Amino acid sequence: MAAVTLSNVVKRFGVYEVVHGASIDVRDGEFVVFVGPSGCGKSTLLRMIAGLEDISGGEIAIGGKVVNDVEPADRGIAMVFQSYALYPHMTVEQNLSFGLRMNGNPKADTDRRVGRAAEILRITELMQRRPKQLSGGQRQRVAIGRAIVREPQVFLFDEPLSNLDAELRVQMRVEISRLHKELGVTMIYVTHDQTEAMTLADRIVVLNAGHIEQIGAPLDLYDDPANRFVAGFVGSPKMNFMAAKVVGIESGAATVELANHRGARLRKPLSQAPPAVGSDVVLGIRPEHFFDAGRGDCDISVKADVAEHLGSVSYVYADAGDEELIIEREASRQRASGDHITVSIKAERSLLFDTSGGRIR
Amino acid sequence: MRTQNATAYRFLAPYLLIFSIFWVWPIISSFLISFQATRTVPWRFAPTFNWGRLIGDPAFFNALENTLLILVIQVPVMISLAIVMAVLLNSPLLKARGLYRFAFFAPVVVGEVAYSAVFRLMFNLDFGIVNKLLNSVGLPKIDWFSNVTPAMAVIMIAVTWRWAGYNAIILLAGLQSIPDDVYEAATLDRVSKVKQFFYITLPLLKPVIVFCAVLSIIGTMQLFTEPFLITERGGPGGGTETLGLLLYRQGFRSLNFGYASAIAYTMAGLAIAITLVQLWLTRDPK
Ligand SMILES: Nc1ncnc2c1ncn2[C@@H]1O[C@H](COP(=O)(O)OP(=O)(O)OP(=O)(O)O)[C@@H](O)[C@H]1O
Ligand SMILES: [Mg+2]
């Protein structure tokens, strides 16, 4: 078991810098998820930890030892690839044992480790099959099994579930979580799916364009995002962002008026100095934080465009000026498009951002 | 549906007609001719005339032996070389990859006569560059074209030069279809590059290697240009005569079409037989 420490890690491909000084402290035994949109550098970061990419700047330490110049195989890590990367010409058993066999590991020990991995992942009956004869979920299990057999100190996963269908994804997610409890080792997991991040992680690292936007526990990111990017990325459906203007300030609070809802004013208590009167701001409200008319601090009225009824809840897509709002309502079967609905928002259930995306607390 | 097909066949008719006359018919016809005595006028049907001669003809067995010898030595050497070339071409360290790819492929498009002439010159006893090189490192000259073994060697070298790059390009396509992450997984498994080559690259490349081998076997079975032009009609003294050359001599010099047809069918039969054995030996275990 080992902690993984990244200090000011930089990655350049030629002159093009794709990771700009990332510092992350992954504790021993922790499950950390790197999340962010496509192309933000998650895989690159993971591959640098694995040793599959050179480190252009900064330091990576595993178990207290700087590994910048250590061979991938000597870093005590195992990696599960998005495409599984199984050896296509070998049976499951050969896939699991290949690394150990190639390194002259005693046969009895190899058999023991392979048997144990197969048992943990319930693939014992598949041992004589080839990857081609397995379903996506089974392949994924074999890929994880191959990592377990190495008995690593750190597991690295690069979007391991993205090739699976929705149902299998949920099932495998639970299994990976169980695996983490069972093995108790450090795991670093890359995904662009915020639901996966929220459900699996002890802590989440939100990346955007090669920068770390925020590191924190899932609910901390949800409740207290550092900026508009994190606020928009964490939570599903996405947080609504509404243009607003500061119309009055007093000590410890600002009053904002929503640009697309004439007269809708909200008094928002703030702990830092409020922005000047007249400045543009953005009010963020999660779809699940709209209340029945009159129950909040400020009512707004919108025209429902489309309603999605999911059974337990409904999502109403509404147009307000040039903004689209997603509003979660308790399931109501009658609500149809074209209806006008009035909902209420609460200051304590809203977040304020400046126009450059920074949070105003 | 039926009328549509009819229309299609009407469009295809010119092609099918020419295809039948110049392709299908000669195949059938030569098969029939191989059962006729063609040195008499008119030709007469004599089923054992050519085939009987074939199994007792020292010239045929000489050509067969030469052809097979070239096959057993040249094809494996060339395929191995092609694999090495393909791996080098695929290396991320290589600069100017396009240039190499072109250079490897170029011999195939060089005219056969031109390339044969160049090889004759290169291996010339007195002014050939090969003998010059041998001399310069203190080795004696070799009279390449007067002795059988060196003459065979020249043919094998020439054929290898001409086709190794072609096979390398096909193998390169196969190499590039092996995903990078399989190698990355092996690297994490602490498998050395050399072991990766033998335990991952070769097994995954096997279908392509078999394909190249089959193409090369068929090509070498028909070997003609090199012994005809480089070693001057199978010289010295028939020492490099191949089945292709024997067929040519019988058919187009002696105008013995019956015997030439029998040789042609033997060549085709052998190529098919060797290929089948090859496919059977390298089949995937079920
Ligand atoms: N070998 C490479 N050469 C040049 N640029 C690269 C290379 N690999 C990745 N990049 C660039 O680095 C950036 C980050 O890529 P990376 O693969 O880490 O993204 P990611 O966050 O994993 O995205 P995804 O969710 O799509 O997998 C991208 O802009 C990509 O184009
Ligand atoms: Mg990626």
Short mmCIF file of C-alpha atoms in Angstrom, two decimals, chain B residues 48-284:
data_model
loop_
_atom_site.label_atom_id
_atom_site.label_comp_id
_atom_site.label_asym_id
_atom_site.label_seq_id
_atom_site.Cartn_x
_atom_site.Cartn_y
_atom_site.Cartn_z
CA THR B 48 0.21 -40.97 -70.69
CA PHE B 49 2.44 -39.41 -73.30
CA ASN B 50 3.37 -36.20 -71.43
CA TRP B 51 2.66 -37.27 -67.88
CA GLY B 52 4.64 -40.47 -68.42
CA ARG B 53 7.55 -38.46 -69.73
CA LEU B 54 7.35 -36.07 -66.81
CA ILE B 55 7.89 -38.70 -64.12
CA GLY B 56 10.97 -40.02 -65.86
CA ASP B 57 12.49 -36.77 -67.07
CA PRO B 58 15.79 -35.81 -65.37
CA ALA B 59 15.41 -32.22 -66.66
CA PHE B 60 12.06 -31.96 -64.88
CA PHE B 61 13.48 -33.26 -61.62
CA ASN B 62 16.45 -30.96 -61.90
CA ALA B 63 14.13 -27.97 -62.34
CA LEU B 64 11.89 -29.19 -59.55
CA GLU B 65 14.83 -29.61 -57.21
CA ASN B 66 16.18 -26.14 -58.03
CA THR B 67 12.78 -24.55 -57.56
CA LEU B 68 12.17 -26.24 -54.22
CA LEU B 69 15.68 -25.42 -53.03
CA ILE B 70 15.15 -21.75 -53.77
CA LEU B 71 11.75 -21.96 -52.10
CA VAL B 72 12.99 -23.53 -48.87
CA ILE B 73 15.88 -21.15 -48.44
CA GLN B 74 14.69 -17.91 -49.98
CA VAL B 75 11.13 -17.69 -48.66
CA PRO B 76 11.95 -18.10 -44.93
CA VAL B 77 14.96 -15.79 -45.19
CA MET B 78 12.94 -13.16 -47.01
CA ILE B 79 9.96 -13.34 -44.63
CA SER B 80 12.25 -13.07 -41.60
CA LEU B 81 13.98 -10.11 -43.16
CA ALA B 82 10.64 -8.54 -44.01
CA ILE B 83 9.50 -8.93 -40.38
CA VAL B 84 12.63 -7.22 -39.14
CA MET B 85 12.18 -4.43 -41.69
CA ALA B 86 8.52 -4.01 -40.72
CA VAL B 87 9.38 -3.80 -37.01
CA LEU B 88 12.04 -1.17 -37.73
CA LEU B 89 9.62 0.76 -39.94
CA ASN B 90 7.10 0.68 -37.12
CA SER B 91 9.55 1.99 -34.54
CA PRO B 92 8.58 5.37 -33.11
CA LEU B 93 12.27 6.29 -33.12
CA LEU B 94 12.42 6.19 -36.91
CA LYS B 95 12.67 9.51 -38.71
CA ALA B 96 11.54 10.03 -42.31
CA ARG B 97 9.31 6.97 -42.23
CA GLY B 98 7.64 7.82 -45.53
CA LEU B 99 10.97 7.82 -47.31
CA TYR B 100 11.83 4.33 -46.05
CA ARG B 101 8.42 3.02 -46.91
CA PHE B 102 8.86 4.25 -50.45
CA ALA B 103 12.40 2.90 -50.67
CA PHE B 104 11.27 -0.54 -49.47
CA PHE B 105 8.47 -0.65 -51.97
CA ALA B 106 10.41 0.75 -54.92
CA PRO B 107 12.05 -2.53 -56.10
CA VAL B 108 8.62 -3.93 -56.98
CA VAL B 109 7.96 -1.19 -59.50
CA VAL B 110 11.40 -1.38 -61.12
CA GLY B 111 11.21 -3.12 -64.51
CA GLU B 112 12.26 -6.77 -64.36
CA VAL B 113 14.71 -6.46 -67.22
CA ALA B 114 16.37 -3.37 -65.80
CA TYR B 115 16.74 -4.91 -62.38
CA SER B 116 18.12 -8.14 -63.81
CA ALA B 117 20.67 -6.23 -65.85
CA VAL B 118 21.78 -4.34 -62.76
CA PHE B 119 22.20 -7.55 -60.79
CA ARG B 120 24.25 -9.09 -63.61
CA LEU B 121 26.52 -6.06 -63.50
CA MET B 122 26.81 -6.03 -59.74
CA PHE B 123 27.90 -9.66 -59.68
CA ASN B 124 30.15 -9.37 -62.73
CA LEU B 125 33.45 -11.26 -62.23
CA ASP B 126 35.83 -8.43 -63.12
CA PHE B 127 34.05 -5.14 -62.58
CA GLY B 128 31.08 -6.00 -60.38
CA ILE B 129 30.75 -4.04 -57.18
CA VAL B 130 30.24 -7.21 -55.15
CA ASN B 131 33.60 -8.67 -56.10
CA LYS B 132 35.22 -5.27 -55.59
CA LEU B 133 33.83 -5.21 -52.08
CA LEU B 134 34.99 -8.77 -51.42
CA ASN B 135 38.46 -7.83 -52.61
CA SER B 136 38.56 -4.72 -50.51
CA VAL B 137 38.00 -6.74 -47.34
CA GLY B 138 40.64 -9.22 -48.40
CA LEU B 139 38.39 -11.98 -49.70
CA PRO B 140 38.93 -13.63 -53.07
CA LYS B 141 36.68 -12.86 -56.04
CA ILE B 142 33.84 -15.24 -56.72
CA ASP B 143 32.94 -16.31 -60.23
CA TRP B 144 29.23 -15.93 -59.56
CA PHE B 145 27.82 -17.12 -62.83
CA SER B 146 30.10 -20.07 -63.65
CA ASN B 147 29.33 -22.18 -60.61
CA VAL B 148 25.97 -23.50 -59.52
CA THR B 149 26.03 -22.58 -55.84
CA PRO B 150 26.99 -18.91 -56.26
CA ALA B 151 24.58 -18.60 -59.19
CA MET B 152 21.75 -19.92 -57.02
CA ALA B 153 22.80 -17.50 -54.31
CA VAL B 154 22.59 -14.58 -56.74
CA ILE B 155 19.07 -15.57 -57.71
CA MET B 156 17.97 -15.85 -54.11
CA ILE B 157 19.56 -12.51 -53.25
CA ALA B 158 17.91 -10.85 -56.24
CA VAL B 159 14.45 -12.24 -55.50
CA THR B 160 14.82 -11.32 -51.84
CA TRP B 161 15.89 -7.79 -52.71
CA ARG B 162 12.92 -7.40 -54.99
CA TRP B 163 10.18 -8.72 -52.73
CA ALA B 164 11.32 -8.30 -49.10
CA GLY B 165 10.19 -4.66 -48.96
CA TYR B 166 6.83 -5.52 -50.48
CA ASN B 167 6.24 -8.12 -47.78
CA ALA B 168 7.53 -5.71 -45.15
CA ILE B 169 4.86 -3.19 -46.13
CA ILE B 170 2.12 -5.82 -45.80
CA LEU B 171 3.53 -6.91 -42.44
CA LEU B 172 3.73 -3.28 -41.33
CA ALA B 173 0.00 -2.95 -41.88
CA GLY B 174 -0.43 -6.02 -39.67
CA LEU B 175 1.85 -4.58 -36.99
CA GLN B 176 -0.04 -1.33 -36.94
CA SER B 177 -3.28 -3.17 -36.29
CA ILE B 178 -1.93 -4.43 -32.95
CA PRO B 179 -3.11 -1.89 -30.36
CA ASP B 180 -0.45 0.04 -28.43
CA ASP B 181 -2.07 -0.59 -25.10
CA VAL B 182 -1.43 -4.33 -25.36
CA TYR B 183 2.28 -3.52 -25.37
CA GLU B 184 1.78 -1.03 -22.56
CA ALA B 185 0.07 -3.71 -20.50
CA ALA B 186 3.01 -6.00 -21.18
CA THR B 187 5.45 -3.28 -20.16
CA LEU B 188 3.60 -2.92 -16.86
CA ASP B 189 3.80 -6.72 -16.58
CA ARG B 190 7.59 -6.35 -16.74
CA VAL B 191 7.86 -8.15 -20.07
CA SER B 192 10.98 -7.07 -21.98
CA LYS B 193 10.80 -5.73 -25.54
CA VAL B 194 12.36 -8.91 -26.89
CA LYS B 195 9.87 -11.12 -25.09
CA GLN B 196 7.06 -8.83 -26.23
CA PHE B 197 8.16 -9.48 -29.78
CA PHE B 198 8.15 -13.25 -29.42
CA TYR B 199 5.10 -13.64 -27.17
CA ILE B 200 2.86 -10.86 -28.46
CA THR B 201 3.95 -9.48 -31.83
CA LEU B 202 4.68 -12.77 -33.59
CA PRO B 203 1.54 -14.63 -32.47
CA LEU B 204 -0.67 -11.67 -33.34
CA LEU B 205 1.07 -11.20 -36.66
CA LYS B 206 0.79 -14.86 -37.59
CA PRO B 207 -2.14 -14.56 -40.01
CA VAL B 208 -0.31 -11.84 -41.94
CA ILE B 209 2.93 -13.82 -41.95
CA VAL B 210 1.07 -16.84 -43.31
CA PHE B 211 -0.49 -14.65 -45.98
CA CYS B 212 2.92 -13.32 -47.03
CA ALA B 213 4.39 -16.82 -47.02
CA VAL B 214 1.60 -18.13 -49.25
CA LEU B 215 2.06 -15.27 -51.71
CA SER B 216 5.82 -15.84 -51.75
CA ILE B 217 5.50 -19.59 -52.23
CA ILE B 218 3.22 -19.09 -55.19
CA GLY B 219 5.58 -16.48 -56.62
CA THR B 220 8.67 -18.60 -56.19
CA MET B 221 7.00 -21.66 -57.70
CA GLN B 222 6.61 -19.60 -60.88
CA LEU B 223 10.13 -18.16 -60.73
CA PHE B 224 11.21 -17.27 -64.26
CA THR B 225 12.64 -13.81 -64.87
CA GLU B 226 15.66 -14.10 -62.60
CA PRO B 227 17.02 -17.42 -63.89
CA PHE B 228 16.16 -16.38 -67.43
CA LEU B 229 17.87 -13.00 -67.38
CA ILE B 230 20.35 -12.96 -64.50
CA THR B 231 21.85 -16.44 -64.81
CA GLU B 232 21.20 -16.59 -68.56
CA ARG B 233 18.55 -19.22 -69.07
CA GLY B 234 19.19 -21.27 -66.00
CA GLY B 235 22.94 -21.42 -66.32
CA PRO B 236 25.47 -22.66 -65.62
CA GLY B 237 24.44 -25.85 -67.42
CA GLY B 238 20.88 -25.97 -66.12
CA GLY B 239 22.15 -25.44 -62.59
CA THR B 240 19.59 -22.71 -61.93
CA GLU B 241 16.86 -23.91 -64.23
CA THR B 242 13.47 -23.62 -62.57
CA LEU B 243 10.10 -25.15 -63.44
CA GLY B 244 9.03 -21.85 -64.98
CA LEU B 245 12.06 -21.85 -67.21
CA LEU B 246 11.62 -25.49 -68.19
CA LEU B 247 8.01 -24.77 -69.10
CA TYR B 248 9.13 -21.87 -71.25
CA ARG B 249 11.77 -23.94 -73.00
CA GLN B 250 9.39 -26.80 -73.70
CA GLY B 251 6.45 -24.67 -74.72
CA PHE B 252 7.90 -21.74 -76.57
CA ARG B 253 11.29 -22.93 -77.77
CA SER B 254 10.50 -26.56 -78.65
CA LEU B 255 6.82 -25.79 -79.22
CA ASN B 256 5.94 -28.91 -77.24
CA PHE B 257 2.68 -27.58 -75.84
CA GLY B 258 1.47 -30.87 -74.41
CA TYR B 259 4.51 -31.34 -72.21
CA ALA B 260 4.59 -27.64 -71.21
CA SER B 261 0.95 -27.91 -70.11
CA ALA B 262 1.72 -30.94 -67.98
CA ILE B 263 4.55 -28.96 -66.32
CA ALA B 264 2.26 -26.00 -65.77
CA TYR B 265 -0.31 -28.17 -64.05
CA THR B 266 2.37 -29.75 -61.91
CA MET B 267 3.55 -26.31 -60.79
CA ALA B 268 0.04 -25.20 -59.93
CA GLY B 269 -0.66 -28.48 -58.12
CA LEU B 270 2.53 -28.19 -56.09
CA ALA B 271 1.83 -24.60 -55.15
CA ILE B 272 -1.63 -25.54 -53.95
CA ALA B 273 -0.33 -28.58 -52.04
CA ILE B 274 2.45 -26.64 -50.30
CA THR B 275 0.06 -23.83 -49.43
CA LEU B 276 -2.46 -26.25 -47.94
CA VAL B 277 0.21 -27.93 -45.84
CA GLN B 278 1.35 -24.50 -44.71
CA LEU B 279 -2.17 -23.41 -43.76
CA TRP B 280 -2.72 -26.69 -41.92
CA LEU B 281 0.53 -26.39 -40.00
CA THR B 282 -0.21 -22.83 -38.88
CA ARG B 283 -3.94 -23.24 -38.17
CA ASP B 284 -5.31 -21.85 -34.93
#
